[in-house]
Coordinates of C-alpha atoms in Angstrom, one line a residue:
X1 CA 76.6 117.0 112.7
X2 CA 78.1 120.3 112.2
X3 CA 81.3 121.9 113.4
X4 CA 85.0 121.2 112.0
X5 CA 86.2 117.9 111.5
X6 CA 89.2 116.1 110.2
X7 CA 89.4 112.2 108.4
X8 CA 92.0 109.6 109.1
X9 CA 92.4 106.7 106.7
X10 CA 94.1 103.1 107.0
X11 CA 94.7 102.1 103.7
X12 CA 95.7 98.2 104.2
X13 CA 96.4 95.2 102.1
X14 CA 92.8 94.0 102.9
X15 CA 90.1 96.5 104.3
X16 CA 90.7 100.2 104.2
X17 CA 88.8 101.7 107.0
X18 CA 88.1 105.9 107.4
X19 CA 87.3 107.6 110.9
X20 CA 86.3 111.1 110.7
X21 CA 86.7 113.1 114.2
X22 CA 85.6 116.3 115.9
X23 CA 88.1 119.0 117.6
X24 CA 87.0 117.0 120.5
X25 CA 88.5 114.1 119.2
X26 CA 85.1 111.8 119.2
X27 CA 84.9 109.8 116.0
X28 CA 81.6 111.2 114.2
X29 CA 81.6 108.8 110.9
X30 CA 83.0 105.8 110.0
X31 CA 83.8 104.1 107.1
X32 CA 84.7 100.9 104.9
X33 CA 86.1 100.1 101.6
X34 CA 88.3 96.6 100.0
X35 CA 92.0 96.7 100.1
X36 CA 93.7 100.3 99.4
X37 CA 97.3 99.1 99.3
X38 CA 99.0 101.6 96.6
X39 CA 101.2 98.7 95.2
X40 CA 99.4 95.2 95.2
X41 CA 95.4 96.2 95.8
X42 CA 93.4 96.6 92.5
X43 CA 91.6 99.4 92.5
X44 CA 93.2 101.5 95.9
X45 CA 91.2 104.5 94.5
X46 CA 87.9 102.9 94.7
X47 CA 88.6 101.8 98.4
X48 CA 89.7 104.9 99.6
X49 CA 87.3 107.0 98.6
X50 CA 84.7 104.7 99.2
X51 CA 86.0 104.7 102.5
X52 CA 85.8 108.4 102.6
X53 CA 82.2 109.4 101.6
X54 CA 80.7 106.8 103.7
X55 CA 82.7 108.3 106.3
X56 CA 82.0 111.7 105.8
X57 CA 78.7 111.7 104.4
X58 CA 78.7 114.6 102.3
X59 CA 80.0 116.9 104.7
X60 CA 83.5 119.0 105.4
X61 CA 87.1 118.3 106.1
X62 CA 89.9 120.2 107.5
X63 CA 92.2 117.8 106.6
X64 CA 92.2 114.4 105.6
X65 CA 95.6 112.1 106.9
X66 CA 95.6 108.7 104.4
X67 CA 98.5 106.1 106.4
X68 CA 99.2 103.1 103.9
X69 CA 102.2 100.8 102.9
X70 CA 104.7 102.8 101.2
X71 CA 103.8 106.3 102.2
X72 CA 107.2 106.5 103.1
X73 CA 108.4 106.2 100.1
X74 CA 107.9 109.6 97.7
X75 CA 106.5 108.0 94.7
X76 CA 103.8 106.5 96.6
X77 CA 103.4 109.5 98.6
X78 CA 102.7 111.1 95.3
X79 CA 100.8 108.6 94.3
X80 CA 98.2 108.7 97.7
X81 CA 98.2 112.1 97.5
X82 CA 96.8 112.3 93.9
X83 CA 94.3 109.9 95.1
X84 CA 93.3 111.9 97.7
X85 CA 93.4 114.8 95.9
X86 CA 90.3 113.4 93.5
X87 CA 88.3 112.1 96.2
X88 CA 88.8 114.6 99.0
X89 CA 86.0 117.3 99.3
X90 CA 87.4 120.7 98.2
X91 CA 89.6 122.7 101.0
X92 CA 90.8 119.6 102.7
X93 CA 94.7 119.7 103.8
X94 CA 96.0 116.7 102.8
X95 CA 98.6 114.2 103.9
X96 CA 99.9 111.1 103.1
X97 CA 102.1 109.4 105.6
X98 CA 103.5 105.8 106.0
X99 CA 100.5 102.8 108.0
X100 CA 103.4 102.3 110.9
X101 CA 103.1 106.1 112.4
X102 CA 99.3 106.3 112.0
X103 CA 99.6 102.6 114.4
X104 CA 102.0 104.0 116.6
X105 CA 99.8 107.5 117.5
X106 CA 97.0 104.6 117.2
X107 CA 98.5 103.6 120.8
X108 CA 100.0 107.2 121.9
X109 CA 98.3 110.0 120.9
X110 CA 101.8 111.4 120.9
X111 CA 103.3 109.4 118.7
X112 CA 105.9 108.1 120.6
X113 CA 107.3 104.7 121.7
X114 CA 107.9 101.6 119.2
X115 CA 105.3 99.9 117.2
X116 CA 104.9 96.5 116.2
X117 CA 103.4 95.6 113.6
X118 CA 102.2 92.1 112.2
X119 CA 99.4 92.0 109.4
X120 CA 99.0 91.5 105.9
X121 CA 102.9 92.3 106.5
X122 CA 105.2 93.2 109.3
X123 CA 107.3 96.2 110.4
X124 CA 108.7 97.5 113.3
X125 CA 108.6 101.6 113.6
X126 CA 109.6 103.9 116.5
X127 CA 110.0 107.5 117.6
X128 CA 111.6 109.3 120.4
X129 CA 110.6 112.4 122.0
X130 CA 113.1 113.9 120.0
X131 CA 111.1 113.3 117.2
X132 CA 114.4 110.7 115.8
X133 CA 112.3 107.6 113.7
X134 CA 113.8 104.4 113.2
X135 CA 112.3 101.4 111.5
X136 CA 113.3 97.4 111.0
X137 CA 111.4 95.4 108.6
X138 CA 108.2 96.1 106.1
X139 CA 110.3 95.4 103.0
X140 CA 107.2 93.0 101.2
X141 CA 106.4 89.5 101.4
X142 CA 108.8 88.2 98.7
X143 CA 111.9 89.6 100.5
X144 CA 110.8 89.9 104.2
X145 CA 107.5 90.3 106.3
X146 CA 108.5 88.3 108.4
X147 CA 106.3 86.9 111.4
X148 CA 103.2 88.5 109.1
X149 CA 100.1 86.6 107.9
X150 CA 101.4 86.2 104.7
X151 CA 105.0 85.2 105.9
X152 CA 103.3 82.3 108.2
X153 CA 100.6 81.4 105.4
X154 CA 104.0 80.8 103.3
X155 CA 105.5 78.9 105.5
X156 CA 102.7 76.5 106.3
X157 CA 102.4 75.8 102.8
X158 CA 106.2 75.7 102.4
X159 CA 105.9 72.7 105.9
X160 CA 102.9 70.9 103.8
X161 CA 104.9 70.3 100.3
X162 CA 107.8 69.3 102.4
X163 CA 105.6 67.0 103.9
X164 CA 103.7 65.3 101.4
X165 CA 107.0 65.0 99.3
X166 CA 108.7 63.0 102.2
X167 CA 111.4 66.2 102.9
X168 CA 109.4 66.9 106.1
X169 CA 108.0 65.9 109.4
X170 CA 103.9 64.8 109.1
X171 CA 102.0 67.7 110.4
X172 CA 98.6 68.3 111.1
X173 CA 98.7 71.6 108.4
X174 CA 98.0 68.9 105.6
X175 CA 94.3 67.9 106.2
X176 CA 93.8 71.4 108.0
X177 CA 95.2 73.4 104.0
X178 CA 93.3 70.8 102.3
X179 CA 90.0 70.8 104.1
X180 CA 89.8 74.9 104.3
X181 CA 90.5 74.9 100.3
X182 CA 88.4 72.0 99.6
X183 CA 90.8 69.9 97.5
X184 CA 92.0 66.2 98.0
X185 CA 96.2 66.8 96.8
X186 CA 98.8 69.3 97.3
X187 CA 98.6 69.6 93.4
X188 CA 95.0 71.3 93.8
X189 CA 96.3 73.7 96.1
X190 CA 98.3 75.1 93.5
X191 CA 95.8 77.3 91.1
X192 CA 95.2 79.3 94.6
X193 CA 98.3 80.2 94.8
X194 CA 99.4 81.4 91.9
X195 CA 98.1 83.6 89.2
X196 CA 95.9 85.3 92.1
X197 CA 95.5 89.0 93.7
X198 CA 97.9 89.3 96.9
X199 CA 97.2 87.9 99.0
X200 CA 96.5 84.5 97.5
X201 CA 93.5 82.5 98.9
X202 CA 95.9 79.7 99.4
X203 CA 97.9 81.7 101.8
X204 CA 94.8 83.4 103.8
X205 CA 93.7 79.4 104.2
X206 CA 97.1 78.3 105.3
X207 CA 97.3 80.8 108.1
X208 CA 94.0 79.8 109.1
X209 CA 95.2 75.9 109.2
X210 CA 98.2 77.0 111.1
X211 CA 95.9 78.9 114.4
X212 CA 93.9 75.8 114.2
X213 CA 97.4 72.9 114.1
X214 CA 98.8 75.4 116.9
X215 CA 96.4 75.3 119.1
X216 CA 96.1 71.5 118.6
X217 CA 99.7 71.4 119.4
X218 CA 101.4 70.3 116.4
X219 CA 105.3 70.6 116.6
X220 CA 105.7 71.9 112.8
X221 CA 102.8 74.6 113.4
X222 CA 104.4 75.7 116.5
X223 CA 107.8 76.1 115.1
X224 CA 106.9 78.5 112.5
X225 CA 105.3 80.7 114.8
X226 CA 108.2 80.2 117.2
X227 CA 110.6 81.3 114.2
X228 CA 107.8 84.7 113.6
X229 CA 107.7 85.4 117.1
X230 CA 111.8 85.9 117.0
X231 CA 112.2 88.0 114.1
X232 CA 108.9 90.3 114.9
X233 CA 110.5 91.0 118.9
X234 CA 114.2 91.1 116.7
X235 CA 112.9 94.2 114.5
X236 CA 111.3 96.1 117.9
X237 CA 114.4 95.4 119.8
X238 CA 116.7 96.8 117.3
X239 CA 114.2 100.1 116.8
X240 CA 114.1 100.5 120.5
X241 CA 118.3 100.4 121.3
X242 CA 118.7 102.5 118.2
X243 CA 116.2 105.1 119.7
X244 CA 117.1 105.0 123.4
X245 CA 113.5 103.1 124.2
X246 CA 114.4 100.1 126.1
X247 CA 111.5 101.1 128.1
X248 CA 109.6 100.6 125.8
X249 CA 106.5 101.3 125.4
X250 CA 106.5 98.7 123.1
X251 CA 102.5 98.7 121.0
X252 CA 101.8 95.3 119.2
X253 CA 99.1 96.0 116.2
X254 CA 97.7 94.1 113.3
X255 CA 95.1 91.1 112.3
X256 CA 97.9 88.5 113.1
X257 CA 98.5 88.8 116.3
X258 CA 94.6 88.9 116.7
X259 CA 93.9 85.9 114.6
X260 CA 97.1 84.2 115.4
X261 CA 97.3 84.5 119.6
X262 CA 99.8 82.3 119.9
X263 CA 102.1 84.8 118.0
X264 CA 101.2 87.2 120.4
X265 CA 102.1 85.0 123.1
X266 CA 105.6 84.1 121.7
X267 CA 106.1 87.7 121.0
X268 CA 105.8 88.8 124.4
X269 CA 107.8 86.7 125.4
X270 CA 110.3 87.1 123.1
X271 CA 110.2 91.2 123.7
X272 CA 110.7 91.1 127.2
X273 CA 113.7 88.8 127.2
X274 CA 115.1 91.4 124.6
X275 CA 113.7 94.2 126.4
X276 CA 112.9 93.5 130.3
X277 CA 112.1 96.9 131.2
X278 CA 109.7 97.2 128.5
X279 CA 106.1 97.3 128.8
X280 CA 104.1 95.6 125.7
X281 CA 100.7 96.3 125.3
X282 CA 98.3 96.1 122.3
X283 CA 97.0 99.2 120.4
X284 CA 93.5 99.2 121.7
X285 CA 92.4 102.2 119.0
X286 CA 92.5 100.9 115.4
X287 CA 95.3 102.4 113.0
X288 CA 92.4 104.9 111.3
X289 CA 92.4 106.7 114.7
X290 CA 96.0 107.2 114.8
X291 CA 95.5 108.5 111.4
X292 CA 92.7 110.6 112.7
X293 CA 94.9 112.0 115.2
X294 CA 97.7 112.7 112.8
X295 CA 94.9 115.0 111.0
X296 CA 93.8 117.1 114.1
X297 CA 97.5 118.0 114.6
X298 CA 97.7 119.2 110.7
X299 CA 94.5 120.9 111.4
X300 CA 94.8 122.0 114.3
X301 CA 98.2 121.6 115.8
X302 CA 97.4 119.5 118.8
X303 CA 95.1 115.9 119.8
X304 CA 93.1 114.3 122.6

Protein backbone atom coordinates (compact mmCIF):
# COMPACT_ATOMS: atom_id res chain seq x y z
CA UNK A 1 0.00 0.00 0.00
CA UNK A 2 1.61 3.21 -0.82
CA UNK A 3 0.38 6.79 -0.53
CA UNK A 4 0.09 9.02 2.76
CA UNK A 5 -1.39 7.78 5.73
CA UNK A 6 -2.01 8.68 9.25
CA UNK A 7 -2.48 6.15 12.70
CA UNK A 8 -5.09 6.53 15.44
CA UNK A 9 -4.50 4.73 18.75
CA UNK A 10 -6.97 3.66 21.73
CA UNK A 11 -4.90 3.12 24.46
CA UNK A 12 -7.44 1.49 27.14
CA UNK A 13 -7.32 -0.16 30.39
CA UNK A 14 -7.52 -3.57 28.66
CA UNK A 15 -6.76 -3.82 24.78
CA UNK A 16 -5.09 -1.08 22.95
CA UNK A 17 -6.12 -1.24 19.38
CA UNK A 18 -4.23 0.96 16.26
CA UNK A 19 -6.11 1.86 12.85
CA UNK A 20 -3.93 3.31 10.27
CA UNK A 21 -6.03 5.33 7.45
CA UNK A 22 -5.60 6.65 3.97
CA UNK A 23 -6.46 10.43 2.84
CA UNK A 24 -9.52 8.65 1.78
CA UNK A 25 -10.22 7.79 5.18
CA UNK A 26 -10.36 3.72 4.56
CA UNK A 27 -8.59 1.91 7.37
CA UNK A 28 -5.44 0.21 5.64
CA UNK A 29 -3.89 -1.73 8.82
CA UNK A 30 -4.95 -2.69 11.98
CA UNK A 31 -3.57 -3.44 15.03
CA UNK A 32 -3.52 -5.01 18.70
CA UNK A 33 -1.51 -4.85 21.75
CA UNK A 34 -2.58 -5.57 26.03
CA UNK A 35 -3.68 -2.70 28.05
CA UNK A 36 -1.88 0.87 27.29
CA UNK A 37 -3.41 2.80 30.17
CA UNK A 38 -0.46 5.40 31.16
CA UNK A 39 -1.33 5.04 34.94
CA UNK A 40 -2.50 1.43 35.93
CA UNK A 41 -1.36 -0.89 32.69
CA UNK A 42 2.14 -2.52 33.10
CA UNK A 43 4.07 -2.09 30.41
CA UNK A 44 1.79 0.85 28.21
CA UNK A 45 4.88 1.15 25.98
CA UNK A 46 4.99 -2.34 24.97
CA UNK A 47 1.19 -2.13 23.98
CA UNK A 48 1.28 0.77 22.17
CA UNK A 49 3.83 0.23 19.94
CA UNK A 50 3.02 -3.19 19.53
CA UNK A 51 -0.10 -1.89 18.44
CA UNK A 52 1.57 0.35 16.09
CA UNK A 53 3.92 -1.77 13.95
CA UNK A 54 1.47 -4.39 13.46
CA UNK A 55 -0.56 -1.66 12.26
CA UNK A 56 1.63 -0.02 10.09
CA UNK A 57 3.78 -2.71 9.02
CA UNK A 58 6.93 -1.03 8.41
CA UNK A 59 5.60 1.69 6.41
CA UNK A 60 4.98 5.72 6.83
CA UNK A 61 3.06 8.08 9.01
CA UNK A 62 2.00 11.60 8.70
CA UNK A 63 0.85 11.69 12.00
CA UNK A 64 0.09 9.40 14.63
CA UNK A 65 -3.10 10.63 17.29
CA UNK A 66 -2.60 8.17 20.68
CA UNK A 67 -6.37 8.89 22.84
CA UNK A 68 -5.91 7.28 26.34
CA UNK A 69 -7.10 7.94 30.06
CA UNK A 70 -5.44 10.94 31.18
CA UNK A 71 -4.36 12.63 28.05
CA UNK A 72 -5.94 15.38 29.42
CA UNK A 73 -3.99 15.90 31.94
CA UNK A 74 -0.21 17.42 30.94
CA UNK A 75 1.89 15.06 32.72
CA UNK A 76 0.43 12.16 30.97
CA UNK A 77 0.27 13.97 27.88
CA UNK A 78 4.05 14.21 28.34
CA UNK A 79 4.15 10.99 29.25
CA UNK A 80 2.17 9.50 25.86
CA UNK A 81 3.99 11.63 23.93
CA UNK A 82 7.50 10.32 24.93
CA UNK A 83 6.11 7.01 24.26
CA UNK A 84 5.18 7.83 21.08
CA UNK A 85 7.95 9.60 20.33
CA UNK A 86 10.22 6.11 20.73
CA UNK A 87 7.98 4.02 18.81
CA UNK A 88 6.65 6.30 16.11
CA UNK A 89 8.53 5.92 12.71
CA UNK A 90 10.61 9.10 12.11
CA UNK A 91 8.64 12.26 10.64
CA UNK A 92 5.41 11.43 12.25
CA UNK A 93 3.40 14.57 13.90
CA UNK A 94 2.36 13.44 16.94
CA UNK A 95 -0.46 13.97 19.41
CA UNK A 96 -1.64 12.89 22.39
CA UNK A 97 -5.21 13.70 23.40
CA UNK A 98 -7.66 12.43 26.06
CA UNK A 99 -9.88 8.46 25.09
CA UNK A 100 -13.35 10.60 25.50
CA UNK A 101 -12.70 12.99 22.23
CA UNK A 102 -11.15 10.15 20.06
CA UNK A 103 -15.00 8.24 21.12
CA UNK A 104 -16.83 11.21 20.46
CA UNK A 105 -15.25 11.94 16.60
CA UNK A 106 -15.58 7.90 16.83
CA UNK A 107 -19.55 8.77 16.39
CA UNK A 108 -19.14 12.31 14.52
CA UNK A 109 -16.49 12.79 12.39
CA UNK A 110 -16.87 16.30 13.55
CA UNK A 111 -16.42 15.95 16.81
CA UNK A 112 -19.40 17.25 18.13
CA UNK A 113 -22.27 16.26 20.36
CA UNK A 114 -21.86 14.43 23.99
CA UNK A 115 -20.24 11.19 24.52
CA UNK A 116 -20.98 8.56 26.91
CA UNK A 117 -18.71 6.61 27.99
CA UNK A 118 -18.91 3.25 30.18
CA UNK A 119 -15.80 0.78 30.07
CA UNK A 120 -13.05 -0.20 32.06
CA UNK A 121 -14.29 3.37 33.50
CA UNK A 122 -16.84 5.97 32.80
CA UNK A 123 -16.94 9.58 31.61
CA UNK A 124 -19.13 11.76 30.13
CA UNK A 125 -17.45 14.40 27.42
CA UNK A 126 -19.00 16.90 25.01
CA UNK A 127 -18.32 19.65 22.51
CA UNK A 128 -20.27 22.29 20.83
CA UNK A 129 -19.88 23.75 17.51
CA UNK A 130 -18.26 26.36 19.16
CA UNK A 131 -15.60 24.22 19.93
CA UNK A 132 -16.63 24.81 24.15
CA UNK A 133 -15.73 21.10 25.92
CA UNK A 134 -17.32 20.10 29.04
CA UNK A 135 -16.89 16.81 30.87
CA UNK A 136 -18.68 15.01 34.11
CA UNK A 137 -16.99 11.98 35.51
CA UNK A 138 -13.69 9.83 34.61
CA UNK A 139 -12.05 10.57 37.96
CA UNK A 140 -10.79 6.49 38.61
CA UNK A 141 -12.40 3.68 40.02
CA UNK A 142 -11.46 4.37 43.68
CA UNK A 143 -13.22 7.78 43.72
CA UNK A 144 -15.88 7.54 40.87
CA UNK A 145 -16.44 5.50 37.60
CA UNK A 146 -19.44 5.23 38.18
CA UNK A 147 -21.93 2.98 36.05
CA UNK A 148 -18.34 1.35 34.62
CA UNK A 149 -17.33 -2.25 34.57
CA UNK A 150 -15.22 -1.85 37.33
CA UNK A 151 -17.77 0.32 39.33
CA UNK A 152 -20.58 -2.61 38.80
CA UNK A 153 -17.89 -5.55 39.33
CA UNK A 154 -17.43 -3.56 42.82
CA UNK A 155 -20.60 -3.45 43.59
CA UNK A 156 -21.52 -7.00 43.04
CA UNK A 157 -18.90 -8.04 45.13
CA UNK A 158 -19.71 -5.25 47.73
CA UNK A 159 -23.98 -7.05 47.36
CA UNK A 160 -22.16 -10.70 47.87
CA UNK A 161 -20.21 -9.97 51.33
CA UNK A 162 -23.19 -8.24 52.46
CA UNK A 163 -24.91 -11.18 51.68
CA UNK A 164 -23.13 -13.91 52.97
CA UNK A 165 -22.45 -11.91 56.27
CA UNK A 166 -26.34 -11.56 56.87
CA UNK A 167 -26.17 -7.45 56.10
CA UNK A 168 -27.91 -8.17 52.74
CA UNK A 169 -30.69 -9.56 50.77
CA UNK A 170 -29.82 -13.38 49.20
CA UNK A 171 -28.89 -12.82 45.64
CA UNK A 172 -28.24 -14.92 42.84
CA UNK A 173 -24.41 -13.00 42.48
CA UNK A 174 -23.26 -15.55 45.22
CA UNK A 175 -23.08 -18.91 43.37
CA UNK A 176 -22.77 -16.88 39.91
CA UNK A 177 -18.92 -14.96 41.75
CA UNK A 178 -18.19 -18.16 43.15
CA UNK A 179 -18.71 -20.51 40.20
CA UNK A 180 -16.89 -18.04 37.55
CA UNK A 181 -13.71 -17.89 40.16
CA UNK A 182 -13.92 -21.47 41.10
CA UNK A 183 -13.89 -21.14 44.83
CA UNK A 184 -16.42 -22.56 47.50
CA UNK A 185 -16.34 -19.14 50.25
CA UNK A 186 -16.41 -15.55 50.00
CA UNK A 187 -12.88 -15.88 51.81
CA UNK A 188 -11.42 -17.48 48.48
CA UNK A 189 -12.53 -14.75 46.55
CA UNK A 190 -10.34 -12.53 48.35
CA UNK A 191 -6.55 -13.25 46.80
CA UNK A 192 -8.34 -12.10 43.42
CA UNK A 193 -8.95 -9.12 44.51
CA UNK A 194 -6.34 -7.82 46.10
CA UNK A 195 -2.61 -7.68 45.46
CA UNK A 196 -3.61 -7.97 41.58
CA UNK A 197 -3.09 -5.70 38.20
CA UNK A 198 -6.25 -3.35 37.68
CA UNK A 199 -8.49 -4.57 37.05
CA UNK A 200 -8.64 -7.43 39.48
CA UNK A 201 -9.90 -10.84 38.09
CA UNK A 202 -12.33 -10.77 40.94
CA UNK A 203 -13.90 -7.70 39.60
CA UNK A 204 -13.93 -8.84 35.66
CA UNK A 205 -15.75 -12.15 37.20
CA UNK A 206 -18.25 -10.23 39.26
CA UNK A 207 -19.45 -8.11 36.26
CA UNK A 208 -19.75 -11.18 34.43
CA UNK A 209 -22.08 -12.80 37.42
CA UNK A 210 -23.97 -9.61 37.43
CA UNK A 211 -25.13 -9.76 33.21
CA UNK A 212 -25.91 -13.39 33.95
CA UNK A 213 -28.22 -12.61 37.81
CA UNK A 214 -29.78 -9.60 35.63
CA UNK A 215 -30.94 -11.29 33.05
CA UNK A 216 -32.24 -14.00 35.46
CA UNK A 217 -33.99 -11.27 37.12
CA UNK A 218 -32.53 -10.92 40.43
CA UNK A 219 -33.64 -7.83 42.45
CA UNK A 220 -30.04 -7.06 43.94
CA UNK A 221 -28.38 -7.49 40.35
CA UNK A 222 -30.84 -5.23 38.86
CA UNK A 223 -30.49 -2.49 41.41
CA UNK A 224 -26.95 -1.94 40.87
CA UNK A 225 -27.41 -1.50 37.34
CA UNK A 226 -30.42 0.66 38.01
CA UNK A 227 -28.16 2.91 40.42
CA UNK A 228 -25.24 2.88 37.13
CA UNK A 229 -27.74 3.61 34.70
CA UNK A 230 -28.62 6.99 36.83
CA UNK A 231 -25.36 8.40 37.39
CA UNK A 232 -23.98 7.43 33.63
CA UNK A 233 -27.47 9.51 31.97
CA UNK A 234 -26.64 12.13 35.28
CA UNK A 235 -22.95 12.94 33.86
CA UNK A 236 -24.37 13.31 29.95
CA UNK A 237 -27.18 15.40 31.11
CA UNK A 238 -25.21 17.80 33.03
CA UNK A 239 -22.46 17.95 29.83
CA UNK A 240 -25.31 18.52 27.53
CA UNK A 241 -27.24 21.73 29.53
CA UNK A 242 -23.80 23.03 30.27
CA UNK A 243 -23.04 22.99 26.45
CA UNK A 244 -26.49 24.02 24.98
CA UNK A 245 -26.96 20.11 23.54
CA UNK A 246 -30.25 19.11 24.81
CA UNK A 247 -30.52 17.67 21.49
CA UNK A 248 -28.31 15.78 21.94
CA UNK A 249 -26.70 13.80 19.88
CA UNK A 250 -26.05 11.89 22.74
CA UNK A 251 -23.13 8.64 21.55
CA UNK A 252 -23.10 5.67 24.15
CA UNK A 253 -19.44 3.80 23.80
CA UNK A 254 -17.56 1.25 25.65
CA UNK A 255 -17.33 -2.72 26.56
CA UNK A 256 -20.10 -2.22 29.25
CA UNK A 257 -22.75 -1.21 27.70
CA UNK A 258 -21.91 -4.13 25.16
CA UNK A 259 -21.45 -6.77 27.70
CA UNK A 260 -23.85 -5.40 30.11
CA UNK A 261 -27.19 -4.62 27.81
CA UNK A 262 -29.27 -4.08 30.38
CA UNK A 263 -27.13 -0.95 31.31
CA UNK A 264 -27.71 0.17 28.03
CA UNK A 265 -31.28 -0.25 28.32
CA UNK A 266 -31.53 1.63 31.67
CA UNK A 267 -29.44 4.28 30.28
CA UNK A 268 -31.67 5.09 27.55
CA UNK A 269 -34.07 5.37 29.36
CA UNK A 270 -32.69 7.28 31.86
CA UNK A 271 -31.19 9.93 29.07
CA UNK A 272 -34.28 10.64 27.49
CA UNK A 273 -36.29 11.34 30.65
CA UNK A 274 -33.33 13.89 31.29
CA UNK A 275 -33.07 14.80 27.80
CA UNK A 276 -36.36 14.15 25.62
CA UNK A 277 -35.29 15.84 22.64
CA UNK A 278 -32.21 13.84 22.51
CA UNK A 279 -31.30 11.24 20.17
CA UNK A 280 -28.96 8.32 21.74
CA UNK A 281 -27.35 6.19 19.55
CA UNK A 282 -24.22 3.97 19.94
CA UNK A 283 -20.82 4.76 18.33
CA UNK A 284 -20.89 2.20 15.64
CA UNK A 285 -16.87 3.02 14.66
CA UNK A 286 -14.55 1.92 17.43
CA UNK A 287 -12.63 4.73 19.53
CA UNK A 288 -9.17 3.97 17.25
CA UNK A 289 -11.20 5.48 14.26
CA UNK A 290 -12.06 8.59 16.11
CA UNK A 291 -8.52 8.68 16.86
CA UNK A 292 -7.74 8.09 13.22
CA UNK A 293 -9.75 10.87 12.30
CA UNK A 294 -8.28 13.25 14.87
CA UNK A 295 -4.89 12.39 12.87
CA UNK A 296 -6.14 13.24 9.22
CA UNK A 297 -7.23 16.66 10.63
CA UNK A 298 -3.52 17.16 12.11
CA UNK A 299 -2.28 15.89 8.86
CA UNK A 300 -4.30 17.11 6.76
CA UNK A 301 -6.69 19.58 8.20
CA UNK A 302 -9.95 17.94 7.31
CA UNK A 303 -11.83 14.06 7.58
CA UNK A 304 -14.28 11.73 5.86
Amino acid sequence: MKGPLVVGIDAGGTKTRAFAVDRGGEVVGRGAGGGGNLLSSPDPQGSIGAALAEALDGRAAEAIVLSCAGGDRKVDRERGRDILARVAPPGARLLVTHDAIAALYAGNPAGCGVVLISGTGSIAYGRNEEGEEDRAGGWGYLVGDEGSAVWCGLEALRAVAHAVDGRGAPTKLEALVFHELGVGEFGDVLPFVYGRPHPAPAIAAATRALAVASAEGDAIANGILQRGATSLARAASVVALTLGLTGGPVYLSGGAFDNLPILQRLVRLELLGALPQATVEPVREEPAMGAARMAMELAWGATV
